[in-house]
């Protein structure tokens, strides 16, 4: 029997590619940049499986071009690049990679938070520019993290891990979530639930966003929300760029309405080099790398491969975001 055709949209860990290639007719897009749209539309015409990244838009147009498609396995925990409703309608399974990246992403969130608070990137630039002339009592003063108040917006798995790290810094931790967490979690992680987002924003010294991108969370943080924050507050975003209104953030950072920001994600990725945010010293911008550790990216790739192979066999992928597809069969 012919092996099912699959398209993998970027190079991932070799052992994972070997695993996929051993039971499929695999084509790999072995390029640093994502396949252009026309290439992607062309490649999917005969495939039963697609291993996609968050840079690949998997919408109705693509699904129409892929009549054989059984599974889209996304190498990411987030899947806002996929129209899951359309996939479900067509009986196409969608897989993602939750869990394995939780702690790595929380570590990076904390790295951003510490770096923004203590002006680490600015300090490195200062040193390299030859500005370090002496120990200066007023040089590069930042904000204390220990004993400060952290506000977590969207407290799922990653938010909770960030809370765990915050406890080590003796921080007070507030959280805002669609659903209140179990009391046991609140107790274990020392969390205070704040149902009103404005209240959380006004009390926190650091606000960190870990919500999923949905129509409800698009521009959740905009001018009015930024205006609620303290002038000494720092905003961290390691979720999705469009949850923060970037123009409003620019204004808030430029005018000193808030003190700083640490972003792993931007509204448009990659951020354009002429974006005004890049001219500001009080923002750190990383190229969407929160889950980028060797071990975690390997685990994510393995998980995506397992989802892909299960879906090709019409089995429920270990991590499936639309298991309804199976029930309907
Ligand atoms: C990365 O942003 C992911 O969703 O895994």
Short mmCIF file of C-alpha atoms and ligand atoms in Angstrom, two decimals, residues 54 74-80 97 101 105 238-240 264-265 288 290-291 297 300, ligand 1:
data_model
loop_
_atom_site.label_atom_id
_atom_site.label_comp_id
_atom_site.label_asym_id
_atom_site.label_seq_id
_atom_site.Cartn_x
_atom_site.Cartn_y
_atom_site.Cartn_z
CA UNK A 54 2.36 28.98 13.77
CA UNK A 74 0.71 22.21 14.65
CA UNK A 75 4.10 22.46 16.27
CA UNK A 76 2.95 24.90 18.95
CA UNK A 77 0.64 25.00 21.90
CA UNK A 78 -1.25 27.93 20.34
CA UNK A 79 -3.29 27.22 17.23
CA UNK A 80 -4.76 30.60 16.33
CA UNK A 97 1.85 20.51 21.64
CA UNK A 101 6.75 23.80 26.76
CA UNK A 105 8.02 29.32 28.46
CA UNK A 238 4.92 35.96 25.84
CA UNK A 239 1.55 34.84 24.46
CA UNK A 240 0.37 36.38 21.18
CA UNK A 264 8.43 37.87 23.00
CA UNK A 265 5.67 38.46 20.47
CA UNK A 288 9.15 34.68 19.64
CA UNK A 290 9.90 31.55 24.74
CA UNK A 291 9.75 27.80 24.10
CA UNK A 297 11.71 22.07 20.93
CA UNK A 300 7.42 19.57 20.82
C1 LIG B 1 4.36 29.31 20.71
O1 LIG B 1 4.08 30.46 20.72
C2 LIG B 1 3.39 28.27 20.89
O2 LIG B 1 2.18 28.53 20.83
O3 LIG B 1 3.82 27.12 21.09
#
